[in-house]
Coordinates of C-alpha atoms and ligand atoms in Angstrom, one line a residue:
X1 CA -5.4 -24.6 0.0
X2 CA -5.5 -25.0 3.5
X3 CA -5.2 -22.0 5.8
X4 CA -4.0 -23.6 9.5
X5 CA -4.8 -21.2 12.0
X6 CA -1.6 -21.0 14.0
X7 CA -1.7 -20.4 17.9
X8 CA 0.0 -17.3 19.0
X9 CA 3.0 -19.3 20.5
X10 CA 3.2 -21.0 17.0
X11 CA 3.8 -18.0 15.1
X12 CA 6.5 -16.6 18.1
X13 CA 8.0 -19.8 17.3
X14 CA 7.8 -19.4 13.8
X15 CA 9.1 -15.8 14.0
X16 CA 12.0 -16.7 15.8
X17 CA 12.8 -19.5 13.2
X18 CA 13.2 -17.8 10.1
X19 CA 14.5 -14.6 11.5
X20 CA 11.8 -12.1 12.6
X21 CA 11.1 -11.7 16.3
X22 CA 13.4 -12.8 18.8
X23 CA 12.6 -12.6 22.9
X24 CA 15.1 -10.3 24.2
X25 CA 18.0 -11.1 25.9
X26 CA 17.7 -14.9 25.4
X27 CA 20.6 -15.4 26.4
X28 CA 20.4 -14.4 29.5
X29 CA 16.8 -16.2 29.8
X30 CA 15.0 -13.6 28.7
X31 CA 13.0 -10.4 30.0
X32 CA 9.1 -10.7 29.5
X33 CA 7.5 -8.3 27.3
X34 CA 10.5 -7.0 25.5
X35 CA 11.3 -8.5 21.8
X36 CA 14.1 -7.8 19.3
X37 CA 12.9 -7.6 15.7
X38 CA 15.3 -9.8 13.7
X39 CA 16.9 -9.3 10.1
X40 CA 13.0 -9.9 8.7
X41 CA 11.4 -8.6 11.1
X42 CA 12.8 -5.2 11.3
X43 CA 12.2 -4.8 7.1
X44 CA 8.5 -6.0 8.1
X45 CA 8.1 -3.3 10.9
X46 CA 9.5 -0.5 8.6
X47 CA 7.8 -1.5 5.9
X48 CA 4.6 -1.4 7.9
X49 CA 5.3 1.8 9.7
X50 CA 6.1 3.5 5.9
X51 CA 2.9 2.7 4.5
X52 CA 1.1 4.1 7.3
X53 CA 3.1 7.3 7.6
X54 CA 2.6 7.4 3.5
X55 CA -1.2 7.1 3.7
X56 CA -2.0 9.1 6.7
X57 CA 0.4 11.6 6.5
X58 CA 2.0 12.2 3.2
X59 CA -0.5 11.5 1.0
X60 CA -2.6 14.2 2.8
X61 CA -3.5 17.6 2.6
X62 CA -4.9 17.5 6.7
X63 CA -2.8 15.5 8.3
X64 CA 1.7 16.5 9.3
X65 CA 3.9 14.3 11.6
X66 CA 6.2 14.9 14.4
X67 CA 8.8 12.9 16.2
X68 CA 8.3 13.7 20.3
X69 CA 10.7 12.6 22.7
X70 CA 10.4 9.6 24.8
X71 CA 11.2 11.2 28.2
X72 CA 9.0 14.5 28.7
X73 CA 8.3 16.9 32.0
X74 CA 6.3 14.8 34.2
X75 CA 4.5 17.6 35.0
X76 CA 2.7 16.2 31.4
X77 CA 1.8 13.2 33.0
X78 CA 0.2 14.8 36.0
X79 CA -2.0 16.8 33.4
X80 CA -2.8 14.2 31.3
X81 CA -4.5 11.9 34.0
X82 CA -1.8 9.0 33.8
X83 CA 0.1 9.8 37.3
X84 CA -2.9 9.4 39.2
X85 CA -5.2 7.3 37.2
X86 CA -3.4 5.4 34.3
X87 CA -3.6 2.1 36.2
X88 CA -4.1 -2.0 36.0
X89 CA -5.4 -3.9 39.0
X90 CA -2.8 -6.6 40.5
X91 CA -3.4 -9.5 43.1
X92 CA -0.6 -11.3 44.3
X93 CA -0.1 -14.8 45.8
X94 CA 0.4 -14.3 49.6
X95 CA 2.6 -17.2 49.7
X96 CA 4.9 -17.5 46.5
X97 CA 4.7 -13.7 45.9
X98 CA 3.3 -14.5 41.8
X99 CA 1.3 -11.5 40.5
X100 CA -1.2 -11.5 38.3
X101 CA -3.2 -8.9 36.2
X102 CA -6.9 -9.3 38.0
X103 CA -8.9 -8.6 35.8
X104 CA -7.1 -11.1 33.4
X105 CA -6.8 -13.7 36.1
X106 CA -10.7 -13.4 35.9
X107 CA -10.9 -14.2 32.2
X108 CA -8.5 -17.1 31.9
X109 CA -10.6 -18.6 35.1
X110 CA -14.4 -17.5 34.6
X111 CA -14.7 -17.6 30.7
X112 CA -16.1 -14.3 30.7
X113 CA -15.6 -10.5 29.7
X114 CA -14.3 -7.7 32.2
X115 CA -14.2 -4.7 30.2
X116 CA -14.9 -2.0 32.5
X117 CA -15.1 -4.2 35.8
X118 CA -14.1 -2.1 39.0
X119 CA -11.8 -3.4 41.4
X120 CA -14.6 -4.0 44.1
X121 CA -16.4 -6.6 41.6
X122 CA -12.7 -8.0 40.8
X123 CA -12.8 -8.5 44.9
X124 CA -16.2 -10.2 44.7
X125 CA -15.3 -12.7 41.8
X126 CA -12.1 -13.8 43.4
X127 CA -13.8 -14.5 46.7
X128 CA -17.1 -15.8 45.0
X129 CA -15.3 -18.3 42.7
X130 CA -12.4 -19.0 45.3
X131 CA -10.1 -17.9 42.6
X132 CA -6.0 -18.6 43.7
X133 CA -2.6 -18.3 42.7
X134 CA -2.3 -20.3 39.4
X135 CA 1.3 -21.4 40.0
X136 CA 1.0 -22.6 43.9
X137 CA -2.6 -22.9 44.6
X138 CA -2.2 -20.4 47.2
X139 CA -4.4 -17.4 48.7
X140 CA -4.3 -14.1 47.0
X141 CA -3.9 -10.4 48.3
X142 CA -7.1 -7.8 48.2
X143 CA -6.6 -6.3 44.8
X144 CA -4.9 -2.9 44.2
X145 CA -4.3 -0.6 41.8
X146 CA -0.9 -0.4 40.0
X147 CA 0.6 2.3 38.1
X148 CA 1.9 1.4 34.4
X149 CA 4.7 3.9 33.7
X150 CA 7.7 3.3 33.7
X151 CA 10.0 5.3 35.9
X152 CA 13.7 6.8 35.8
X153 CA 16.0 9.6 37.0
X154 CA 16.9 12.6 34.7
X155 CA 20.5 14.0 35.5
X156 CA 23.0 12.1 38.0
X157 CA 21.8 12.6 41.5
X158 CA 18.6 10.8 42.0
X159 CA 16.0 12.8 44.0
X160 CA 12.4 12.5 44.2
X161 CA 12.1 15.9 41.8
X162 CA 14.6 14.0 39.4
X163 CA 12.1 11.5 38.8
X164 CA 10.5 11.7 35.3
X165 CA 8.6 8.7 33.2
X166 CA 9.3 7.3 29.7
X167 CA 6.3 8.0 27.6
X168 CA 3.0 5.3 27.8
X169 CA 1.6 6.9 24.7
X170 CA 2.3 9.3 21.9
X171 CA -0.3 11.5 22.3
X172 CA 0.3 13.6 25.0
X173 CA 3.3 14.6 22.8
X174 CA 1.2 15.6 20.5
X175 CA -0.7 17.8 22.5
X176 CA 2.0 19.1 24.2
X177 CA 3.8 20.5 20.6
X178 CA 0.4 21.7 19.8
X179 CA 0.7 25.3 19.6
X180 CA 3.9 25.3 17.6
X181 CA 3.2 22.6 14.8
X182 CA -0.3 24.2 14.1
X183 CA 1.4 27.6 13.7
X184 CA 4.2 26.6 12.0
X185 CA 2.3 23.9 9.5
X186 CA 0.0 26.5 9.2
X187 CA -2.8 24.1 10.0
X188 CA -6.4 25.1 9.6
X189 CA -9.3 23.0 11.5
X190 CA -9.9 20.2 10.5
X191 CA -6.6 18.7 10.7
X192 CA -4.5 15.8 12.3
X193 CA -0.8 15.4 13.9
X194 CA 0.5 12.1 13.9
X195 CA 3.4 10.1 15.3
X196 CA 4.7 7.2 15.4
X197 CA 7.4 6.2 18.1
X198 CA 7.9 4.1 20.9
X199 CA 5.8 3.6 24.0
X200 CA 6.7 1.6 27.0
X201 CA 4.0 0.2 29.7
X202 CA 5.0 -1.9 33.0
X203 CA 2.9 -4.3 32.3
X204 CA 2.0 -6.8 35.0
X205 CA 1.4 -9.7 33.0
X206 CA 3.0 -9.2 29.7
X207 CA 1.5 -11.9 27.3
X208 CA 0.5 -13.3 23.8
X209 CA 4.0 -12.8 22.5
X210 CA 3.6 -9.3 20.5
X211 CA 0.4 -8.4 21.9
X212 CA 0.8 -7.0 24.9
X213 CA 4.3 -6.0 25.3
X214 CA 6.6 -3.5 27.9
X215 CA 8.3 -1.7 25.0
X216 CA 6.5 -0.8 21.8
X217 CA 5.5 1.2 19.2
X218 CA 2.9 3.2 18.4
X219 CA 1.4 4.7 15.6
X220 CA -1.2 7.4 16.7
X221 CA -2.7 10.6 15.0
X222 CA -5.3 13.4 16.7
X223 CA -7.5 14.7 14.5
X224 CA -9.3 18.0 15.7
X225 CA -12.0 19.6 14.7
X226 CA -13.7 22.8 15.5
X227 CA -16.1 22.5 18.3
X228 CA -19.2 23.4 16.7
X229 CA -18.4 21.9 13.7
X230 CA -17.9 17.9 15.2
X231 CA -20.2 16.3 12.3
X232 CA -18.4 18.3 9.0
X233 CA -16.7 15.5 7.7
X234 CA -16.2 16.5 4.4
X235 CA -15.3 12.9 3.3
X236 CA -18.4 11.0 4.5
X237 CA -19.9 10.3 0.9
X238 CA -16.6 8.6 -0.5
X239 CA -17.2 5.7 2.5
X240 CA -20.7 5.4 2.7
X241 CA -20.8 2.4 1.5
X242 CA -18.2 0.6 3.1
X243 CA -19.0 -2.4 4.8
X244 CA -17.6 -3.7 8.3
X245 CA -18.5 -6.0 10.9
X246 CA -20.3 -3.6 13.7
X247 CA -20.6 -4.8 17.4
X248 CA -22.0 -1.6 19.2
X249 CA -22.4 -1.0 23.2
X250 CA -26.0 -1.7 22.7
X251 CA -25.6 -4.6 20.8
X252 CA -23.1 -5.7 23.4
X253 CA -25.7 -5.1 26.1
X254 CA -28.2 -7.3 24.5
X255 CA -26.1 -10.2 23.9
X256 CA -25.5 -9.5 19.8
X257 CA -22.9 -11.2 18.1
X258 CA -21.7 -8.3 15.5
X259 CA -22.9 -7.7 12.1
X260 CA -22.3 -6.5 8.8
X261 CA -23.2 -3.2 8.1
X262 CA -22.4 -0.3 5.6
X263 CA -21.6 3.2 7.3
X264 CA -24.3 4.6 5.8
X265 CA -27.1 2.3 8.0
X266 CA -24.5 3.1 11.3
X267 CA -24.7 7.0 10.5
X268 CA -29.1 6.6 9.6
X269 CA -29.3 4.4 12.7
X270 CA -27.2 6.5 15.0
X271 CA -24.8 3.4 15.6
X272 CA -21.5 5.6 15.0
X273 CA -22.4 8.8 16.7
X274 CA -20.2 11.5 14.8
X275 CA -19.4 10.8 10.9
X276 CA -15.3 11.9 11.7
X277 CA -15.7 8.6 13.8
X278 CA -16.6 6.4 11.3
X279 CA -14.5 8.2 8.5
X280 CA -11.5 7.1 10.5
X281 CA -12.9 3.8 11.8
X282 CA -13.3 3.2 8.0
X283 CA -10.1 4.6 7.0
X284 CA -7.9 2.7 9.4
X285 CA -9.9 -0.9 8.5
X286 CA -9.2 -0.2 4.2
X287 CA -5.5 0.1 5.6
X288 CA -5.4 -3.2 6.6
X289 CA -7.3 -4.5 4.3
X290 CA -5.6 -2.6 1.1
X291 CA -2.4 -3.8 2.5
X292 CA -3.6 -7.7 2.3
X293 CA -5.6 -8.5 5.6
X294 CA -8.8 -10.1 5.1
X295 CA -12.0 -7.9 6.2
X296 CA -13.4 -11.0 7.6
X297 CA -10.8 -11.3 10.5
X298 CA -12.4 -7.7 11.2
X299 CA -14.6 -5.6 13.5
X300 CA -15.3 -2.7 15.1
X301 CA -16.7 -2.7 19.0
X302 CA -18.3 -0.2 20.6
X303 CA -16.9 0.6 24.3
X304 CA -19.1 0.1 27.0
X305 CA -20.1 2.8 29.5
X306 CA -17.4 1.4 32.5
X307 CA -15.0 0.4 30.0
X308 CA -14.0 4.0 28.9
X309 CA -10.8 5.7 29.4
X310 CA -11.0 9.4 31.9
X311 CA -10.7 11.4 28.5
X312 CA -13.0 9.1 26.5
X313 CA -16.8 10.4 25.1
X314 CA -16.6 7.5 22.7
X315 CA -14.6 5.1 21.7
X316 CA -14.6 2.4 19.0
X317 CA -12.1 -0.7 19.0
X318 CA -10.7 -2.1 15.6
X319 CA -10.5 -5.8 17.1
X320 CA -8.8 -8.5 15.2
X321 CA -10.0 -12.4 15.0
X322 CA -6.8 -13.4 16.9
X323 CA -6.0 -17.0 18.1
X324 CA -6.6 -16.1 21.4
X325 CA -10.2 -14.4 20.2
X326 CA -11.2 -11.0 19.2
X327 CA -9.2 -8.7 20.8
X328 CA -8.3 -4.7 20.4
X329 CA -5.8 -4.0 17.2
X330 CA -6.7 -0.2 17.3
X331 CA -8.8 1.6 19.6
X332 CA -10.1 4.9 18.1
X333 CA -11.2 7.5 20.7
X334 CA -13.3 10.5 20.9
X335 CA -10.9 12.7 23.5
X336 CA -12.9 16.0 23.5
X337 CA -11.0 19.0 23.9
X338 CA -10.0 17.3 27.3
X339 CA -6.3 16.8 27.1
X340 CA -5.9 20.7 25.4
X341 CA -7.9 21.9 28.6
X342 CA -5.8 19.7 31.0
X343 CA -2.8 20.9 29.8
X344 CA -3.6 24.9 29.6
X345 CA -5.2 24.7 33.0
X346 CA -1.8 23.0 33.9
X347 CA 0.9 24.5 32.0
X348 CA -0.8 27.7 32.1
X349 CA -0.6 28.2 28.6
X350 CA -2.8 29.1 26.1
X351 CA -3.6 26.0 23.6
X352 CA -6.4 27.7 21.8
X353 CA -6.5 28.9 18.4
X354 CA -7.9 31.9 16.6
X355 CA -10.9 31.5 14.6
X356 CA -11.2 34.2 11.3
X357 CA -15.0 32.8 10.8
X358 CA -16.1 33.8 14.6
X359 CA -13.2 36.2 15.5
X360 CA -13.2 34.0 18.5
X361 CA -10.5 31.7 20.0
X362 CA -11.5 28.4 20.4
X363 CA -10.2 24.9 21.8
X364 CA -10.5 22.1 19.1
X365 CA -11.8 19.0 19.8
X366 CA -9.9 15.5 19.1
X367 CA -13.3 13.8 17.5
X368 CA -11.2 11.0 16.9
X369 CA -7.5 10.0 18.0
X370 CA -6.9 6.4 15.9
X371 CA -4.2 4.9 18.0
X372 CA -2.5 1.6 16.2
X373 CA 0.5 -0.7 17.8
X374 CA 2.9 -1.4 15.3
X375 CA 3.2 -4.8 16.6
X376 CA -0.1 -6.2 17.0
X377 CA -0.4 -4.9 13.3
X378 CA 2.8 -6.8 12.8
X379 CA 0.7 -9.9 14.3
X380 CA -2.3 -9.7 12.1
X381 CA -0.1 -8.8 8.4
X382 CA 1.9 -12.2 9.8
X383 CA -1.5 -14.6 10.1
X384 CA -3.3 -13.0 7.7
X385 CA 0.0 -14.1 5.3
X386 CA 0.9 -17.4 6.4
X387 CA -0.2 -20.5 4.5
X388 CA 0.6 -23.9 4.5
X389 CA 0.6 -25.2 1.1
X390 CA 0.1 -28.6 1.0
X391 CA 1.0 -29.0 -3.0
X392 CA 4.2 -27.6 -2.2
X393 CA 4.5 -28.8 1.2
X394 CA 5.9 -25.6 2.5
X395 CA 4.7 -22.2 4.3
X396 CA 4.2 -19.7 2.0
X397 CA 3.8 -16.4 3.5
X398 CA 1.8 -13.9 1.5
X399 CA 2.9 -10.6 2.6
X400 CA 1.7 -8.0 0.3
X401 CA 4.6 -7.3 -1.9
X402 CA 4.6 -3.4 0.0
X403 CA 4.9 -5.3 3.1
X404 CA 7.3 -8.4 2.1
X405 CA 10.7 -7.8 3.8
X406 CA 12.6 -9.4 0.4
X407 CA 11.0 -8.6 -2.6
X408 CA 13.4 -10.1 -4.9
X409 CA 15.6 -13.7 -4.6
X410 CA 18.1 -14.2 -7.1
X411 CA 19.5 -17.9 -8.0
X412 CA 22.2 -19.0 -10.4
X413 CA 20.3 -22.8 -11.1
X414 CA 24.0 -24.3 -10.2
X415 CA 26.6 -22.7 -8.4
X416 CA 29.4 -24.3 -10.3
X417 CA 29.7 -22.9 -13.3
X418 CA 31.5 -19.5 -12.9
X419 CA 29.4 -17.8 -15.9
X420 CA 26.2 -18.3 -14.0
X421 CA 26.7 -17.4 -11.0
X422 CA 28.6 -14.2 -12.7
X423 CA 25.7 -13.1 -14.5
X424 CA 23.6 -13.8 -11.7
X425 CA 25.7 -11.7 -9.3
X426 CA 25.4 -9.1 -11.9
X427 CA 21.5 -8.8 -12.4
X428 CA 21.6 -9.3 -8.2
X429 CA 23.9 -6.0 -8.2
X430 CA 21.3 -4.5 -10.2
X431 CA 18.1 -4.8 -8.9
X432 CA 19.2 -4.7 -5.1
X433 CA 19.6 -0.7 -6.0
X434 CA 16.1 -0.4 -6.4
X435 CA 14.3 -3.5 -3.9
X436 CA 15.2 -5.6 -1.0
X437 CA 16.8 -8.8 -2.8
X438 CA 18.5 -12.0 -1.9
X439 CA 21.5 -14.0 -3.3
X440 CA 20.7 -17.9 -2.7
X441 CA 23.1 -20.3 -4.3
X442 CA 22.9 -23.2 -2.3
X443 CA 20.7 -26.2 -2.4
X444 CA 18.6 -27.3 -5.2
X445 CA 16.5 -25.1 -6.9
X446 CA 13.1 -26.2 -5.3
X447 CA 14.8 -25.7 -1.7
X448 CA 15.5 -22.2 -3.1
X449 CA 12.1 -21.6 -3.4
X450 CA 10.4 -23.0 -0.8
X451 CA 13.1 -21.3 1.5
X452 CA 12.1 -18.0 -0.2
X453 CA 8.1 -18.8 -0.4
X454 CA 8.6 -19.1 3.2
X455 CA 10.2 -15.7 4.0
X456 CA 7.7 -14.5 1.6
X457 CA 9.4 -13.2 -1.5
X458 CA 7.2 -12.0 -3.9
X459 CA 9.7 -13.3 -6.7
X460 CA 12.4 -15.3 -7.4
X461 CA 14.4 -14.7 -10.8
X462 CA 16.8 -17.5 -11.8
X463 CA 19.7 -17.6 -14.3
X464 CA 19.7 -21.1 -16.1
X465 CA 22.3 -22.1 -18.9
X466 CA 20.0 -20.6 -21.7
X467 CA 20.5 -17.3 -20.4
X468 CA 24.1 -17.6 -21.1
X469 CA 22.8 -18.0 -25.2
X470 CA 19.3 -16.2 -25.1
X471 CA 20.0 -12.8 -22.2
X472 CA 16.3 -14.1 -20.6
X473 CA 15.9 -15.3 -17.1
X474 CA 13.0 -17.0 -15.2
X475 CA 10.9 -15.0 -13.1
X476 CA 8.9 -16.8 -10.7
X477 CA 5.7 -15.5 -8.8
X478 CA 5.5 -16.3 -5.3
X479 CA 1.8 -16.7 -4.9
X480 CA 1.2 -19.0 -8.4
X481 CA 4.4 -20.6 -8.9
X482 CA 3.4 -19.1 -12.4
X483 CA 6.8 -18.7 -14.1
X484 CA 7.4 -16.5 -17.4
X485 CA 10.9 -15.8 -19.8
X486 CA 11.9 -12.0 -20.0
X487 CA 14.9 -10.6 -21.7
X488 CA 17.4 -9.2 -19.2
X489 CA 17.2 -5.8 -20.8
X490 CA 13.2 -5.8 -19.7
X491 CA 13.5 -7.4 -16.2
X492 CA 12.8 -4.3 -14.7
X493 CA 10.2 -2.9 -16.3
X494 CA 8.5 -6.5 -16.0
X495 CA 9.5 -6.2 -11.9
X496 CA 7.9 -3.1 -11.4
X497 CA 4.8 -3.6 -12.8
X498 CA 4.4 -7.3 -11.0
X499 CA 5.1 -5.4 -7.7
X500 CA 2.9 -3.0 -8.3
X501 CA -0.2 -5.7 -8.5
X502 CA 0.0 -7.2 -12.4
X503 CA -0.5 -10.6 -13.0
X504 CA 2.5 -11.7 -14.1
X505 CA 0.7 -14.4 -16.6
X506 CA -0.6 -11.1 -18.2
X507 CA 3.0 -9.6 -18.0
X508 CA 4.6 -12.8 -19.6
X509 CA 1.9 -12.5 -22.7
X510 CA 2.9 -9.1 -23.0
X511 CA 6.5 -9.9 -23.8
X512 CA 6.4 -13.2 -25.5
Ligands
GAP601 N1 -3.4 7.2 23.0 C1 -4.4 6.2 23.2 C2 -3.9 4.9 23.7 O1 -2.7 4.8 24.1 P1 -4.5 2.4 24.1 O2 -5.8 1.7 23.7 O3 -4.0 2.3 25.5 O4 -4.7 3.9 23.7 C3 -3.5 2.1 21.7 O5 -3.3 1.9 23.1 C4 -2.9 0.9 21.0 O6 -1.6 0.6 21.4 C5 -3.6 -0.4 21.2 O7 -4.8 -0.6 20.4 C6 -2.6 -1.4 20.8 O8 -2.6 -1.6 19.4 C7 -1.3 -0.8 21.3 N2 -0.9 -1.3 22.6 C8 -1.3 -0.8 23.8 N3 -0.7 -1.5 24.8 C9 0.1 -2.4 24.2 C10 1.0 -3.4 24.7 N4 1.2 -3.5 26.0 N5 1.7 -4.1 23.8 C11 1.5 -3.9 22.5 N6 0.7 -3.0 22.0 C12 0.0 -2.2 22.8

């Protein structure tokens, strides 16, 4: 089977064609950088965002949520570092007024990285290489800094002290709540708080469809530790032997391409400093990969020195083998106890917390904040799903069946004979009270299912004129085409176990 590697435009294209992602406002031509997830897409991005909340947060004993508010004090975006410094640097055409993200301006001209490049280098490359305006040919400004939040007025007369910002991340949320959740969630170190919500950046050159969008979502947890306990990670043995592609700083400075390593030789060699680090590092890369993705597409890279954020010690990038190359999918930071200091100092509050072993308070650390965008995750579950099939000469997207917006179609084999299409309404009734299903009468039956392999339904269950005589019906597996008889009475049963990973060869033997 063929896997076509799609271009990024292809996939918006397909997206919009069979009902996921639609630019926003089309109508009205459009607003760049903000998308409206269609009647697919929105199961997809709730499906996506359950999953994570279910393994991250509910399934643990460390780890509660919290749902912040978009618009905060701006006072917490003076402490945080993002008034003053959480900045892109712009040029703009002198002439036709175009702007463009420098240091991406760079990229698409020069072939080459800019992680980290300051905005007097960005001023040397444009002169050096005579870059100009891409639309009109003409000379661009000096480059300055720009600020990405976005701005608004709280309450109805608009003064400079009414001014307040909608949210760029989650995190500072977080931190702000921090007191209250870890008293009330009675939270003992080490533990996480996790959100996920929306985030909204002014980009200046939104791009790459999903990828780097004015309005998304984020899906971001802190995880604190004591401060003289940073390398207790009491899960480290259950992941020593994971294996990931590893591109490190120093690797990066010597011209490496990345390699596979287990955690273990990373933690021996002093690759991945703290073993928190590569715990989550590991954790959020068998996410993906539990949920479908293949580890191949996969890798994490080291930051370099100039390329880390104000709060940064350390950070690590899940990147992603996109169309456009490997670019961040996750980046997971090492914050320090800088944002709990930045905000006592500022709020002058106390964020510290009382520890019984020392009888001492304490600021915890964030070893490692892993911070996810719900739509480039979106992105990477859609490629990593979408196959061309040339035996059946039609897309078939293989969503994992936790992801896969419909999990069920249902199809009378001809729509004209009133006791078929009954009992298939009936079944339909049925099951929709327990999975996502769809009703599909029209069209042949091989249209049916090529219109449903497309959307990815993980089965399709068809009522034929023996079921009328015999109370079986067809199921049909999306991935195989494999096809097995079950009695009506055990559709269920047979449903919930194919969903839940059985073959369903071995589920057909089982009921013959
Ligand atoms: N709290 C840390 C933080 O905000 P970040 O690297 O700026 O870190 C985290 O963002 C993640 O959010 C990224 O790895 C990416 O998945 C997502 N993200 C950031 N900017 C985005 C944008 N403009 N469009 C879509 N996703 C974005």
């Amino acid at each position: 089977m063929d896997k076509p590697k799609l271009t990024i435009d292809e996939m918006a294209t397909f997206c919009k064609r069979k009902g996921f992602v639609y630019l926003n406002s089309e109508i009205y031509g459009g607003i760049a950088g903000f998308f409206d997830f269609g009647h697919l897409g929105v199961e997809l991005k709730n499906n996506i965002k359950k999953e994570w909340w279910k393994t991250f947060v509910q399934q643990r004993d460390d780890v509660v949520g919290i749902d912040g508010s978009i618009i905060t004090h701006p006072m917490l975006w003076k402490a945080s570092g993002h008034i003053d410094g959480f900045t892109d640097v712009l040029v703009d055409c002198k002439i036709c007024g175009m702007r463009y993200r420098a240091d991406q301006l760079i990229e698409d001209k020069l072939k080459i990285e800019t992680a980290g490049i300051s905005i007097e280098d960005i001023s040397k490359k444009i002169s050096e290489h005579k870059i100009k305006c891409q639309k009109c040919g003409n000379e661009l400004s000096s480059p300055k800094k720009f600020n990405l939040m976005f701005s608004t007025h709280v309450g109805p007369i608009e003064t400079s002290s009414s001014v307040a910002f909608l949210r760029p991340e989650t995190a500072q949320i977080i931190f702000a709540n921090f007191r209250l959740v870890t008293e009330n969630a009675r939270l003992k170190l080490p533990f996480g708080i996790a959100q996920i919500g929306k985030a909204f950046r002014n980009e200046i050159s939104p791009r790459d469809f999903l990828f780097r969008m004015r309005e998304f979502e984020m899906m971001e947890i802190e995880y604190f530790v004591h401060p003289e306990k940073q390398d207790e990670c009491y899960f480290i043995n259950e992941i020593m032997n994971y294996e990931m592609n590893i591109l490190s700083a120093e690797m990066q400075k010597n011209n490496k391409e990345h390699e596979k390593m287990t955690i273990k030789e990373c933690i021996n060699k002093k690759i991945i400093n703290t073993k928190w680090h590569a715990y989550w590092l590991t954790m959020m890369h068998k996410w993906f990969v539990g949920l479908g993705a293949n580890p191949d597409h996969f890798r994490i890279r080291q930051h370099v020195k100039d390329e880390l954020s104000h709060y940064a010690l350390d950070t690590w990038d899940l990147e992603y083998d996109f169309p456009f190359g490997w670019k961040e999918l996750q980046g997971l930071s090492n914050r320090t106890d800088f944002d709990l200091k930045q905000h006592i100092e500022h709020a002058k509050t106390d964020l510290s917390i009382f520890d019984e072993e020392t009888k001492k308070k304490i600021i915890p650390h964030v070893i490692c904040e892993p911070s996810q965008g719900v739509e480039r995750a979106f992105l990477v579950f859609m490629f990593d799903a979408y196959q061309f099939d040339k035996s059946r000469d039609n897309v078939v997207l293989k969503l994992h069946p936790r992801l896969a917006p419909i999990k069920l179609g249902v199809f009378p084999l001809v729509s004209n004979k009133k006791e078929i299409v009954g009992l298939a309404k009936k079944i339909y009734d049925d099951l929709k009270q327990e999975w996502t299903a769809t009703f599909d009468t029209s069209g042949s039956i091989g249209r049916r299912y090529a219109r449903a392999d497309e959307t990815g339904v993980y089965a399709c269950i068809t009522i034929d004129f023996e079921s009328l005589e015999d109370d079986s019906v067809t199921v049909r597996a999306r991935d195989t085409t494999e096809q097995i008889r079950v009695k009506i009475k055990d559709l269920k049963e047979i449903l919930r176990r194919f969903l839940s990973g059985e073959r369903l060869g071995r589920l057909g033997k089982m009921v013959e």
